[in-house]
Amino acid sequence: MSDEHKEWDEEKARLQTVISQIQKKKEQLQEDISELKEDVLELRQTFWDDVTVNLDEPDDVIETQASMKQRAELLSERERSHGLFHQQSKTLRRLEDAPYFGRIDFREDGDTEAESVYIGIASLMDENDEEFLIYDWRAPISSMYYDFAPGRAHYPTLDGGVEGEITLKRQYIVKSGKLEGMFDTGLTIGDELLQSLLGQQSSPQMKSIVASIQREQNQVIRNEKSKTLIVHGVAGSGKTSAALQRVAYLLYKHREKMNAGNMVLFSPNPLFNRYVSNVLPELGEENLQQTTLHQHFQKRLAKGWQLESPYAHLEYFLSEQENSVRSRGLEIKTSPQLGEQLDAYLSSLSDAGLIFKDLFLLGDIWVSKNQLQEYFYRLDVNISIPNRLELVAEWLQTMLRITEREERYKAWVDEEMEMLDQETYRRAYEKVHQTFNDQMSEEELLRKLVVRRKVKPLRRKIEAFDLLDVESLYIQFYRWQENKVIAEETVYAFQNKEMHWEDAAPFFFLEDQLKGRPAYADIRHIFIDEAQDYSGIQIRYLQNLFPYTRMTLLGDVNQAVHAHTSAGYSPLVQEAAEKNQETITLLRSYRSTQPIVEFTKQLIPNGEQIESFERSGPRPEIIKTESLEQHEQSLGSMVEDLQKRAPGTIAVITKTFAESEQVWQWLEKKGLNAQLINEHTTDFKEELMVLPIYLAKGIEFDVVVIDDASSNKYHEERDRYLLYTACTRAMHELYLYTNGQPSPFITGLSQES
């Protein structure tokens, strides 16, 4: 028998031994779960039987409380254990299918023999819990698998580090408990494994990449020294996947002091949230909190106001003329200097210029805005604006208590009392007699209740510092800058209680600085995906909202689709504002076949820096049509043919949502079932989808068909990046239709790999 066959047999035998151990642990765990479940049910059923309730004497009351607390804690501990056992059971089921994917043999300096370290999605001990059969991929020793080729290597420990030599680095393909492939490799995860993984069809949900993490991705995952980590990765470089593995790593490393509830992911849209929702559960971790910036601002919006979505904002600017008033305003409202300008404006308001609201009670002005302004500016100028507002609020609360007492015996209170229902009278009677308050009659209590109800909205306004007219202060800011046209455009929107997308971040930033909004102290880490589409003030707003957190920004300046990003600003490429900020650049694209990557990188400046992975596939095709009728006929026939011969997801991508609706309608008329993706879509339902570019961001499809890459659709400089973003969604096949003259960005491009 050859050495190769011998090793294969040995690895197969070891795999079966490990799976046998997993199955034994599963059976034992199932018995423990059943017993624990019975304990929990019994504790719930007999809870009061085992609690001595005696309220006769103070000592008896204390003893009763202690008995109840002890019983409740026991039940809580059993329920926690039951949940933990269930989680362990899920992990064992995942391990049973594919226990491990890699191995290194490491000989520590001073030792004569190497230790075989098998690496999987979770750790597994032998039946005596003495030796590791599998090491979790996040364990310090496992980092060598991703970072080193055979030869000298080291890994970190609490004592500093361990050095030695990797004598073997091996990868496995294990499916359904069977060894299907095995090969030795060097520094990077071997091409055989990547070819196997990347050649598969796309999935409705992103998958874990722990088996194929590359060295540069591992630097992203395990980085802990930087408060702000910027990951600038080209399309398909795995930056989002690496970020989610980073979440799993941080939860593993800091399990004692951090959980998924301490992290937030800001993603581009609800569909993306669903797309990535399975990665962490696959690794045995809970999902972190996921939201979009739009959803966050929506929660802060005052009642009756409408906030433009970023998608409506995009649609507007994709169809609007460049030199409109709003376009000029956009440049100002998203400029990198806006934060500093707002700081200067806030500084000026310390001395003068704050605009207050009249406070009303019973239909009349109770305290006028001029009175509020006068009182505010009589306070010490060295006290911050939020702290002076606190003092104003205390003054108002004192005055309100006096006003309450004065109002109790006025005629309007008598009228209100006559309208009270019997239930209110009954509660007042019980309250007087329960508190033995002989000095307060039921009538007095009811008068107090009526007045308190009437002043309650005013009291809430005071407590919320809703004394300031933030809308007017925000408009005044642009006048203060001598941008009167921009100010009037904002006035028009605000009069209709409409807030444009570009106004949300600066408006709420200004409000927070004035009112002193409490920070989210429990959030330890935030992740911002597609960060290239954030303006400087949006990032500044989040930094102020989460001052105690570490931040990971992920994106690609070449996939910027928002109008303000065409000016060249991106938080991904600005100079570091802090010393503990670091940028990691990922230049290798894994998503698309080599012919697609070689084609798409010609679309953008400096595209030659992008490295393609050597995975074969058909060349992208540019298909020209001369009329709308021919265009629809040809594209429909193409899609129909693809559905028959190319299993997997097919995306027809348009520039705007209006165009997506048109394409979807005539595909439906041809009898082709397609899903129209809109800003509210949260899941894929069909294998054929129609969607605009901005909703395809961060997602991948087996086949991409660009509906119309003609010059009348993509001719401005910012269109270059829209087209690049659309094309880079394709994994295996890419087709670009042009109704008329092709876009200048693809004219003359080589379609050869």
C-alpha atoms as one frame of an Amber mdcrd trajectory, in Angstrom:
protein
   0.000   0.000   0.000   1.367   3.430  -0.934   1.961   6.103   1.713  -0.772
   8.198   0.099  -3.361   5.423   0.426  -2.233   4.670   3.962  -2.709   8.298
   5.019  -6.128   8.382   3.361  -7.227   5.283   5.290  -5.834   6.692   8.553
  -7.699   9.982   8.076 -10.935   8.137   7.240 -10.562   6.003  10.352  -9.879
   9.037  12.555 -12.894  10.857  11.105 -15.156   7.936  11.966 -13.698   7.776
  15.486 -14.415  11.479  16.006 -17.952  11.144  14.619 -18.524   8.191  16.955
 -17.435  10.383  19.903 -19.790  13.134  18.736 -22.693  10.695  18.557 -21.997
   9.403  22.075 -21.870  12.949  23.425 -25.128  13.731  21.577 -26.873  10.745
  23.178 -25.634  11.656  26.648 -26.619  15.273  26.153 -30.099  14.238  25.013
 -30.526  12.242  28.234 -29.379  15.267  30.268 -31.805  17.516  28.382 -34.719
  15.150  29.049 -33.902  14.945  32.768 -33.481  18.706  33.004 -36.769  19.286
  31.201 -38.542  17.082  33.746 -36.886  19.029  36.589 -38.017  22.348  35.104
 -41.617  21.143  34.648 -41.718  19.746  38.174 -40.282  22.953  39.660 -42.895
  25.017  37.843 -45.758  22.748  38.949 -44.660  22.534  42.599 -43.312  26.076
  42.955 -45.846  27.190  45.574 -45.995  23.806  47.299 -42.407  24.214  48.489
 -42.716  27.874  49.478 -43.844  28.612  53.028 -46.115  31.658  52.890 -46.530
  33.409  56.248 -47.219  37.138  56.475 -48.241  37.365  60.145 -45.012  38.853
  61.521 -42.193  40.917  59.910 -39.745  38.023  60.401 -42.204  35.659  58.716
 -42.494  38.013  55.736 -38.689  38.092  55.361 -38.536  34.290  55.584 -41.287
  33.974  52.941 -39.452  36.337  50.590 -36.196  34.397  51.033 -37.977  31.102
  50.342 -39.557  32.473  47.155 -36.247  33.948  45.981 -34.381  30.694  46.560
 -37.004  28.714  44.642 -37.058  31.217  41.769 -33.253  31.180  41.485 -33.227
  27.383  41.351 -35.831  27.395  38.567 -33.944  30.089  36.667 -30.667  28.135
  36.914 -32.344  24.960  35.578 -33.889  26.898  32.661 -30.517  28.458  31.785
 -28.873  25.028  31.833 -31.627  23.647  29.621 -30.996  26.421  27.071 -27.242
  25.856  27.203 -27.639  22.107  26.630 -29.861  22.792  23.611 -27.189  25.074
  22.165 -24.532  22.389  22.721 -26.793  19.857  21.012 -27.069  22.104  17.922
 -23.288  22.453  17.806 -22.822  18.674  17.975 -25.280  18.192  15.109 -23.264
  20.599  12.972 -20.017  18.863  13.922 -21.472  15.459  13.074 -21.945  16.559
   9.461 -18.425  18.041   9.079 -16.309  17.771  12.245 -13.306  19.650  10.888
 -11.915  21.203   7.735  -8.229  21.674   8.479  -5.189  20.377  10.310  -1.757
  21.597  11.211   0.999  19.554  12.812   2.859  21.933  15.128   6.084  21.184
  17.002   6.647  23.645  19.795  10.252  24.713  20.363  11.809  22.289  22.828
   9.493  19.392  21.975  10.581  16.365  19.953   7.175  15.516  18.445   4.564
  17.581  16.667   0.975  17.824  17.894  -1.784  17.330  15.335  -4.267  20.212
  15.618  -7.580  19.532  13.855  -9.651  22.685  13.273 -13.449  22.969  13.010
 -16.323  25.331  13.793 -16.264  24.364  17.493 -14.015  22.620  20.020 -14.523
  18.968  20.969 -12.875  17.047  23.794 -12.437  13.281  24.010 -14.804  11.161
  26.113 -12.712  11.780  29.254 -12.525  15.551  28.566  -8.739  15.367  28.684
  -7.579  16.035  25.095  -8.861  18.122  22.210 -10.130  16.125  19.248 -11.051
  19.386  17.477  -9.978  22.971  18.144 -12.365  25.869  17.568 -11.209  27.924
  14.555 -11.130  30.977  16.819  -8.733  29.462  19.357  -5.279  31.141  19.449
  -3.497  27.992  18.247  -5.837  27.795  15.222  -4.707  31.208  13.967  -1.554
  29.533  12.584  -3.691  27.590  10.102  -4.679  30.841   8.425  -1.485  32.843
   8.840   1.435  30.505   8.123   2.765  28.060   5.585   4.691  24.971   6.779
   7.805  26.248   8.535   8.401  28.635  11.429   5.180  29.831  13.089   3.844
  31.242  16.333   0.554  31.997  18.067  -0.415  34.367  20.907  -1.091  33.316
  24.498  -1.798  35.164  27.736   1.891  34.748  28.622   3.098  36.281  25.379
   3.299  33.635  22.693   4.405  30.178  21.603   6.893  29.579  18.804   7.682
  26.479  16.850   7.374  24.841  13.453   4.428  23.740  11.325   5.444  20.436
   9.780   2.158  19.791   7.943  -0.807  21.855   6.761  -3.747  19.874   5.434
  -7.280  20.638   4.265 -10.327  18.391   4.115 -13.622  18.287   2.278 -16.063
  16.489   4.585 -19.761  16.169   3.729 -22.430  14.220   5.611 -19.735  12.672
   7.767 -17.729  11.307   4.800 -14.225  12.298   3.719 -14.495  13.441   0.089
 -11.209  15.248  -0.371  -7.860  15.812   1.328  -4.814  17.779   0.229  -1.745
  19.423   1.693  -1.168  23.115   1.069   1.065  26.119   1.663   0.293  29.605
   3.005  -3.127  30.241   1.489  -6.093  27.946   1.700  -5.583  25.692  -1.289
  -7.078  26.323  -4.690  -8.732  22.886  -4.711 -10.890  23.777  -1.685 -11.658
  27.263  -2.977 -12.553  25.919  -6.411 -14.948  23.501  -4.741 -16.558  26.186
  -2.562 -16.660  29.043  -5.065 -17.929  26.905  -7.915 -21.133  26.121  -6.026
 -24.450  27.845  -6.718 -25.343  30.983  -4.832 -27.477  30.634  -1.732 -30.460
  32.676  -0.499 -28.326  33.267   2.582 -24.634  33.995   3.019 -22.614  31.050
   4.287 -19.821  30.860   6.824 -16.302  31.018   5.293 -14.304  29.589   8.200
 -13.042  26.716   6.058 -11.624  29.077   3.439 -10.482  32.159   5.362  -7.447
  33.702   3.680  -4.554  35.307   5.517  -5.643  38.890   4.787  -9.212  38.090
   5.885  -7.840  36.590   9.094  -6.158  39.934   9.841  -9.608  41.518   9.727
 -11.181  38.827  11.893  -8.628  38.843  14.716  -7.747  42.550  14.812  -8.194
  43.850  18.360  -5.681  46.682  18.633  -7.610  49.277  16.621 -10.563  51.243
  17.979 -11.610  51.956  14.389 -10.895  49.296  11.775 -11.464  50.227   8.138
 -11.758  47.327   5.711 -11.459  48.580   2.150 -12.161  45.544  -0.002 -12.835
  45.170  -3.693 -16.068  43.550  -4.870 -16.148  39.870  -3.932 -13.145  40.054
  -1.591 -15.115  38.569   1.311 -15.076  41.683   3.497 -18.636  41.214   4.768
 -18.074  37.506   5.406 -14.846  38.300   7.254 -16.667  40.923   9.326 -19.276
  38.378  10.442 -16.539  35.884  11.324 -14.992  38.811  13.245 -18.197  39.072
  15.268 -18.014  35.336  16.025 -14.355  35.649  16.992 -14.978  38.593  19.362
 -17.885  36.770  21.003 -15.645  33.720  21.502 -12.662  35.703  22.787 -14.654
  37.933  25.166 -17.502  35.619  26.112 -17.294  36.543  29.781 -17.893  40.257
  29.231 -19.613  40.589  25.866 -22.587  39.049  24.068 -24.419  39.540  20.781
 -26.602  42.201  22.403 -23.523  44.418  22.783 -23.019  44.637  19.008 -24.900
  46.364  16.184 -24.626  45.902  12.417 -25.721  48.795  10.212 -26.471  47.215
   6.847 -27.608  48.699   3.506 -31.175  47.323   3.386 -33.576  44.777   4.981
 -32.889  42.207   2.234 -29.193  42.246   3.137 -30.074  41.716   6.824 -31.899
  38.534   5.877 -29.108  37.487   3.510 -26.463  37.486   6.286 -28.740  36.283
   9.100 -27.595  32.640   8.994 -23.826  33.107   9.291 -23.545  33.489  13.067
 -26.110  30.779  13.958 -24.104  28.452  11.659 -21.163  29.083  13.973 -23.202
  28.500  17.122 -23.522  32.203  17.985 -26.562  34.426  18.385 -27.154  37.081
  15.758 -26.057  40.573  16.660 -28.560  43.420  16.459 -29.145  44.371  12.829
 -30.640  47.587  11.534 -30.283  50.135   8.769 -29.485  53.813   9.233 -32.913
  54.593   7.775 -34.657  52.373  10.348 -32.664  54.051  13.111 -33.605  57.587
  12.013 -37.222  56.505  11.484 -37.501  55.668  15.195 -36.266  59.144  16.133
 -38.632  61.021  13.851 -41.302  63.199  15.504 -44.926  62.117  15.139 -46.486
  63.210  11.872 -43.176  63.617  10.032 -42.109  61.653   6.956 -38.474  60.690
   6.339 -37.377  60.101   2.772 -35.802  56.671   2.388 -32.256  56.404   0.991
 -33.779  54.490  -1.928 -36.235  57.289  -2.796 -33.288  59.663  -2.406 -31.315
  57.604  -4.921 -34.201  57.415  -7.349 -34.542  61.205  -7.181 -30.894  61.898
  -7.938 -30.616  59.207 -10.591 -33.314  61.011 -12.564 -32.762  64.646 -11.446
 -30.749  67.270 -13.287 -27.355  67.930 -11.715 -27.784  71.672 -11.102 -31.077
  71.691  -9.206 -31.279  73.579  -5.907 -31.449  70.301  -4.039 -28.339  68.994
  -5.841 -26.389  72.068  -4.728 -27.763  71.646  -1.222 -26.690  68.007  -1.206
 -23.063  69.010  -1.762 -23.231  71.245   1.320 -25.214  68.872   3.542 -22.882
  65.925   2.891 -19.550  67.753   2.613 -16.627  66.546   4.757 -16.518  69.985
   6.404 -20.132  69.920   7.624 -19.262  68.537  11.063 -16.782  71.343  11.742
 -19.274  73.933  10.483 -21.955  72.584  12.838 -19.462  72.708  15.712 -18.784
  76.397  14.959 -22.516  77.118  14.791 -23.119  75.365  18.130 -20.341  77.425
  19.674 -22.033  80.637  18.493 -25.348  79.535  20.040 -23.728  79.469  23.449
 -23.835  83.284  23.466 -26.944  84.031  21.411 -29.329  82.716  18.794 -31.127
  79.781  20.434 -34.739  79.577  19.272 -37.302  78.328  21.781 -40.953  77.289
  21.468 -43.907  78.858  23.248 -45.171  76.484  25.930 -48.957  76.170  26.051
 -51.268  75.122  28.876 -55.064  75.063  28.652 -54.924  76.688  25.233 -52.924
  79.727  26.330 -49.221  80.523  26.322 -47.917  79.477  29.720 -44.277  80.519
  29.170 -43.331  82.360  25.975 -40.312  81.582  23.823 -38.902  85.010  24.650
 -39.144  84.290  28.379 -37.358  80.968  27.871 -34.616  82.595  25.823 -34.168
  85.377  28.368 -33.915  82.929  31.287 -31.486  80.670  29.364 -29.056  83.462
  28.491 -29.091  84.809  32.074 -27.381  81.555  33.110 -23.582  81.279  33.280
 -22.165  81.155  29.739 -19.486  78.692  30.906 -22.158  76.060  31.486 -22.748
  73.869  28.408 -25.966  74.240  26.418 -27.394  70.832  27.522 -26.649  71.596
  31.182 -28.237  75.045  30.924 -31.303  73.399  29.370 -31.398  71.109  32.408
 -31.489  74.186  34.668 -34.252  75.722  32.524 -36.233  72.483  32.805 -35.847
  72.464  36.612 -37.112  76.067  36.751 -40.109  75.129  34.601 -40.916  72.038
  36.709 -40.947  74.203  39.849 -43.259  76.697  38.156 -45.475  73.877  36.900
 -45.986  72.515  40.424 -47.106  75.973  41.551 -49.413  76.259  38.542 -50.943
  72.855  39.325 -51.887  73.959  42.849 -53.328  77.229  41.535 -55.492  75.507
  38.920 -57.120  72.916  41.200 -60.034  75.089  42.345 -60.826  76.824  39.072
 -64.144  76.392  37.268 -62.749  74.237  34.443 -61.729  71.582  36.991 -65.347
  71.359  38.263 -66.530  70.813  34.700 -63.912  68.110  34.085 -64.809  66.337
  37.351 -68.416  66.012  36.252 -67.205  64.118  33.176 -65.191  61.514  35.148
 -66.336  57.906  34.982 -67.371  55.784  37.962 -64.168  53.719  37.825 -62.061
  56.827  38.457 -64.247  57.759  41.458 -63.926  54.232  42.855 -60.125  54.257
  42.567 -59.962  57.667  44.275 -62.112  56.369  47.174 -59.903  53.276  47.601
 -56.712  55.312  47.473 -57.861  57.718  50.191 -58.896  54.911  52.529 -55.905
  52.648  51.792 -53.448  55.443  52.656 -55.452  56.506  55.735 -54.986  60.101
  54.541 -57.631  61.957  56.558 -56.263  65.314  55.450 -57.068  64.638  51.758
 -60.675  64.164  50.725 -61.810  62.279  47.661 -62.705  65.603  46.040 -59.216
  66.989  46.583 -57.681  63.833  45.179 -59.899  64.036  42.103 -59.061  67.705
  41.554 -55.383  66.853  41.771 -55.907  63.993  39.295 -57.771  66.169  36.777
 -55.103  68.886  36.799 -52.266  66.365  36.623 -53.796  64.735  33.547 -54.125
  68.115  31.873 -50.519  69.170  32.505 -49.015  65.751  31.740 -48.221  66.511
  28.036 -46.513  69.745  29.077 -44.504  67.968  31.753 -43.336  65.413  29.171
 -42.272  68.218  26.809 -40.190  69.742  29.583 -38.613  66.416  30.555 -37.681
  65.748  26.903 -36.176  69.247  26.526 -38.774  69.830  23.841 -38.390  73.532
  24.523 -36.059  74.164  21.627 -37.284  74.731  18.089 -34.677  72.433  16.529
 -36.286  72.654  13.083 -35.851  76.450  13.044 -32.338  76.175  14.487 -31.382
  73.734  11.725 -32.696  76.085   9.022 -30.989  79.023  10.752 -27.682  77.142
  10.441 -27.749  77.447   6.637 -28.686  81.136   6.843 -25.837  81.578   9.330
 -23.605  80.093   6.638 -25.164  82.524   4.143 -26.709  79.652   2.168 -30.136
  81.283   1.953 -31.316  79.322  -1.112 -30.494  76.029   0.607 -32.251  77.270
   3.751 -35.433  78.080   1.831 -35.406  74.691   0.098 -35.199  73.065   3.545
 -37.998  75.341   4.848 -40.282  74.157   2.054 -39.736  70.485   2.982 -40.076
  71.111   6.733 -43.336  73.046   6.277 -44.783  69.837   4.847 -43.247  67.825
   7.707 -40.963  66.102   5.235 -37.297  65.403   5.920 -34.972  64.676   3.039
 -32.505  61.830   3.529 -29.497  64.174   3.419 -31.014  66.259   6.266 -31.493
  63.397   8.745 -27.934  62.981  10.056 -27.060  66.703  10.412 -30.480  67.435
  11.944 -30.266  64.713  14.597 -26.582  65.477  15.201 -27.522  69.099  15.945
 -30.385  68.015  18.198 -28.137  65.650  20.172 -25.461  68.298  20.680 -28.061
  70.792  21.911 -30.033  68.454  24.160 -27.238  66.113  25.249 -28.762  62.789
  24.175 -27.577  59.881  26.391 -25.058  57.595  24.689 -25.589  53.859  24.130
 -23.256  52.713  26.881 -24.103  49.007  26.478 -22.987  48.810  22.825 -19.355
  47.693  22.607 -18.872  47.302  18.858 -20.647  48.558  15.756 -20.179  47.341
  12.187 -21.068  49.539   9.219 -21.353  47.750   5.893 -21.281  49.626   2.568
 -19.620  52.483   4.475 -18.553  54.145   1.230 -22.149  55.370   0.892 -22.068
  57.182   4.243 -21.372  60.891   4.403 -18.915  62.359   6.887 -21.699  63.702
   9.101 -23.445  60.315   9.169 -20.253  58.693  10.493 -19.744  61.591  12.941
 -23.336  61.180  14.154 -22.787  57.467  14.868 -19.464  58.124  16.592 -21.212
  60.541  18.952 -24.102  58.154  19.491 -21.748  55.268  20.356 -18.762  56.979
  22.015 -17.620  53.928  24.001 -17.575  51.458  21.123 -15.105  50.067  18.679
 -16.102  50.507  15.070 -15.523  48.406  11.942 -16.185  50.148   8.613 -16.518
  47.945   5.528 -16.802  49.057   1.949 -15.416  49.735  -1.490 -15.124  53.270
  -2.885 -15.671  51.837  -6.361 -19.161  50.709  -5.358 -20.336  54.113  -4.151
 -23.855  54.673  -5.510 -25.157  57.695  -3.580 -25.007  61.091  -5.241 -22.840
  62.700  -2.544 -20.124  60.070  -2.973 -19.447  61.218  -6.530 -17.696  64.251
  -5.060 -14.872  61.935  -4.050 -15.418  61.863  -0.289 -15.530  58.551   1.494
 -14.938  57.754   5.162 -12.987  54.720   3.920 -10.117  56.732   2.437  -9.828
  59.811   4.645  -6.735  60.239   6.778  -7.043  58.715  10.215  -8.555  61.085
  12.767  -7.222  58.969  15.606  -3.970  57.186  16.275  -5.683  53.853  16.936
  -7.320  53.663  13.511  -6.163  51.076  10.992  -6.995  50.269   7.375  -6.798
  46.788   5.856  -7.104  46.560   2.077  -8.408  43.415   0.378  -7.545  43.331
  -3.335  -8.330  39.744  -4.310 -11.806  38.982  -5.641 -13.238  35.514  -4.982
 -16.899  35.907  -5.926 -16.700  36.023  -9.712 -14.964  33.827 -12.251 -11.668
  35.088 -13.625 -13.204  36.242 -16.959 -15.803  38.348 -15.100 -13.218  39.914
 -12.765 -10.853  40.690 -15.646 -13.739  42.373 -17.481 -15.171  44.374 -14.571
 -11.866  45.703 -13.284 -11.456  47.572 -16.596 -14.500  49.669 -15.662 -12.838
  51.583 -12.834  -9.684  53.653 -12.279  -6.784  51.617 -10.850  -8.706  48.438
 -11.564  -5.481  46.714 -12.530  -4.714  46.392  -8.801  -7.580  43.916  -8.389
  -6.447  40.298  -8.337  -8.699  37.611  -9.739  -8.957  34.077  -8.466  -8.228
  31.475 -11.136 -11.689  30.060 -11.625 -12.804  29.457 -15.186 -16.135  30.348
 -16.740 -17.695  31.901 -19.845 -16.641  35.386 -20.889 -19.080  38.276 -20.240
 -21.196  39.120 -23.285 -22.311  42.529 -24.531 -25.505  42.139 -26.563 -26.649
  45.130 -28.637 -30.274  45.641 -29.703 -31.682  48.366 -31.936 -35.260  48.779
 -30.713 -37.283  48.366 -27.539 -39.251  45.509 -29.095 -36.053  43.679 -30.109
 -34.544  44.410 -26.687 -37.462  42.891 -24.785 -37.642  39.892 -27.109 -33.918
  39.117 -26.912 -33.595  39.632 -23.152 -36.714  37.547 -22.464 -35.423  34.699
 -24.631 -32.035  34.879 -22.882 -33.636  34.649 -19.427 -35.865  31.765 -20.542
 -32.847  29.880 -21.884 -30.856  30.548 -18.690 -33.638  29.132 -16.539 -33.536
  25.906 -18.551 -29.774  25.370 -18.657 -28.253  27.283 -15.686 -29.587  26.224
 -12.287 -29.323  28.838  -9.558 -30.249  32.478  -9.118 -30.652  34.859 -12.049
 -30.793  38.623 -11.422 -31.909  41.144 -14.008 -30.422  44.402 -12.727 -31.653
  47.838 -13.728 -30.507  51.358 -12.904 -33.706  52.515 -11.181 -36.675  50.856
  -9.520 -39.043  52.318 -12.132 -37.073  50.418 -14.776 -37.218  47.252 -12.645
 -41.015  47.486 -12.575 -41.146  47.770 -16.373 -38.832  44.782 -16.914 -40.718
  42.698 -14.349 -44.050  43.426 -16.049 -42.978  42.266 -19.499 -41.171  39.204
 -18.090 -44.433  38.267 -16.365 -46.303  38.755 -19.655 -43.908  36.245 -21.233
 -44.907  33.774 -18.524 -41.581  34.002 -16.669 -42.142  33.988 -12.911 -39.898
  36.667 -11.475 -39.678  38.362  -8.080 -39.634  42.149  -8.100 -37.296  43.236
  -5.311 -38.179  46.529  -3.588 -36.881  48.362  -0.520 -39.213  46.377   1.772
 -38.257  42.905   0.466 -36.696  40.725   3.144 -36.320  37.371   1.403 -35.749
  35.717  -1.980 -38.810  33.798  -3.181 -37.955  33.080  -6.824 -34.790  32.019
  -8.613 -35.375  34.839 -11.132 -35.246  38.344  -9.641 -35.521  41.872 -10.992
 -34.025  44.676  -8.927 -32.266  48.047  -9.100 -28.506  48.254  -8.544 -28.679
  49.820  -5.100 -30.716  46.898  -3.708 -28.272  44.350  -5.131 -25.355  45.735
  -3.108 -23.594  43.153  -0.975 -25.500  40.238  -2.562 -24.357  37.760  -5.210
 -26.167  35.825  -7.933 -25.185  32.923 -10.168 -26.074  34.862 -13.319 -26.476
  38.618 -13.783 -28.192  40.220 -16.752 -27.785  44.003 -17.006 -31.039  45.226
 -18.514 -29.673  48.223 -20.410 -25.995  49.227 -20.322 -26.440  51.781 -23.108
 -24.928  55.256 -23.269 -28.228  56.977 -22.502 -28.359  55.109 -19.168 -24.704
  55.148 -18.104 -22.775  58.157 -19.353 -21.929  60.366 -16.345 -18.868  59.648
 -14.242 -20.890  58.412 -11.269 -22.626  55.917 -13.602 -19.276  54.168 -14.008
 -19.467  52.976 -10.397 -23.132  52.011 -10.641 -22.333  49.804 -13.635 -19.303
  48.301 -11.894 -21.404  47.498  -8.818 -24.058  45.798 -10.954 -21.595  43.684
 -12.945 -19.691  42.506  -9.866 -22.813  40.815  -8.450 -22.276  37.957 -10.932
 -20.631  34.742  -9.750 -20.583  32.589 -12.890 -22.127  34.384 -15.896 -22.579
  38.038 -16.910 -24.591  39.497 -19.804 -24.901  43.195 -20.648 -27.732  44.292
 -22.933 -27.574  47.697 -24.634 -30.592  49.209 -26.307 -28.676  51.341 -28.794
 -25.125  52.629 -28.389 -23.225  50.915 -25.532 -22.112  52.973 -22.533 -18.715
  54.640 -23.070 -17.526  52.770 -19.981 -17.829  49.394 -21.730 -17.055  50.492
 -25.285 -13.764  48.939 -26.281 -13.406  46.828 -23.140 -11.727  43.495 -23.649
 -14.006  40.554 -22.954 -11.088  38.156 -22.990  -9.942  36.685 -19.683
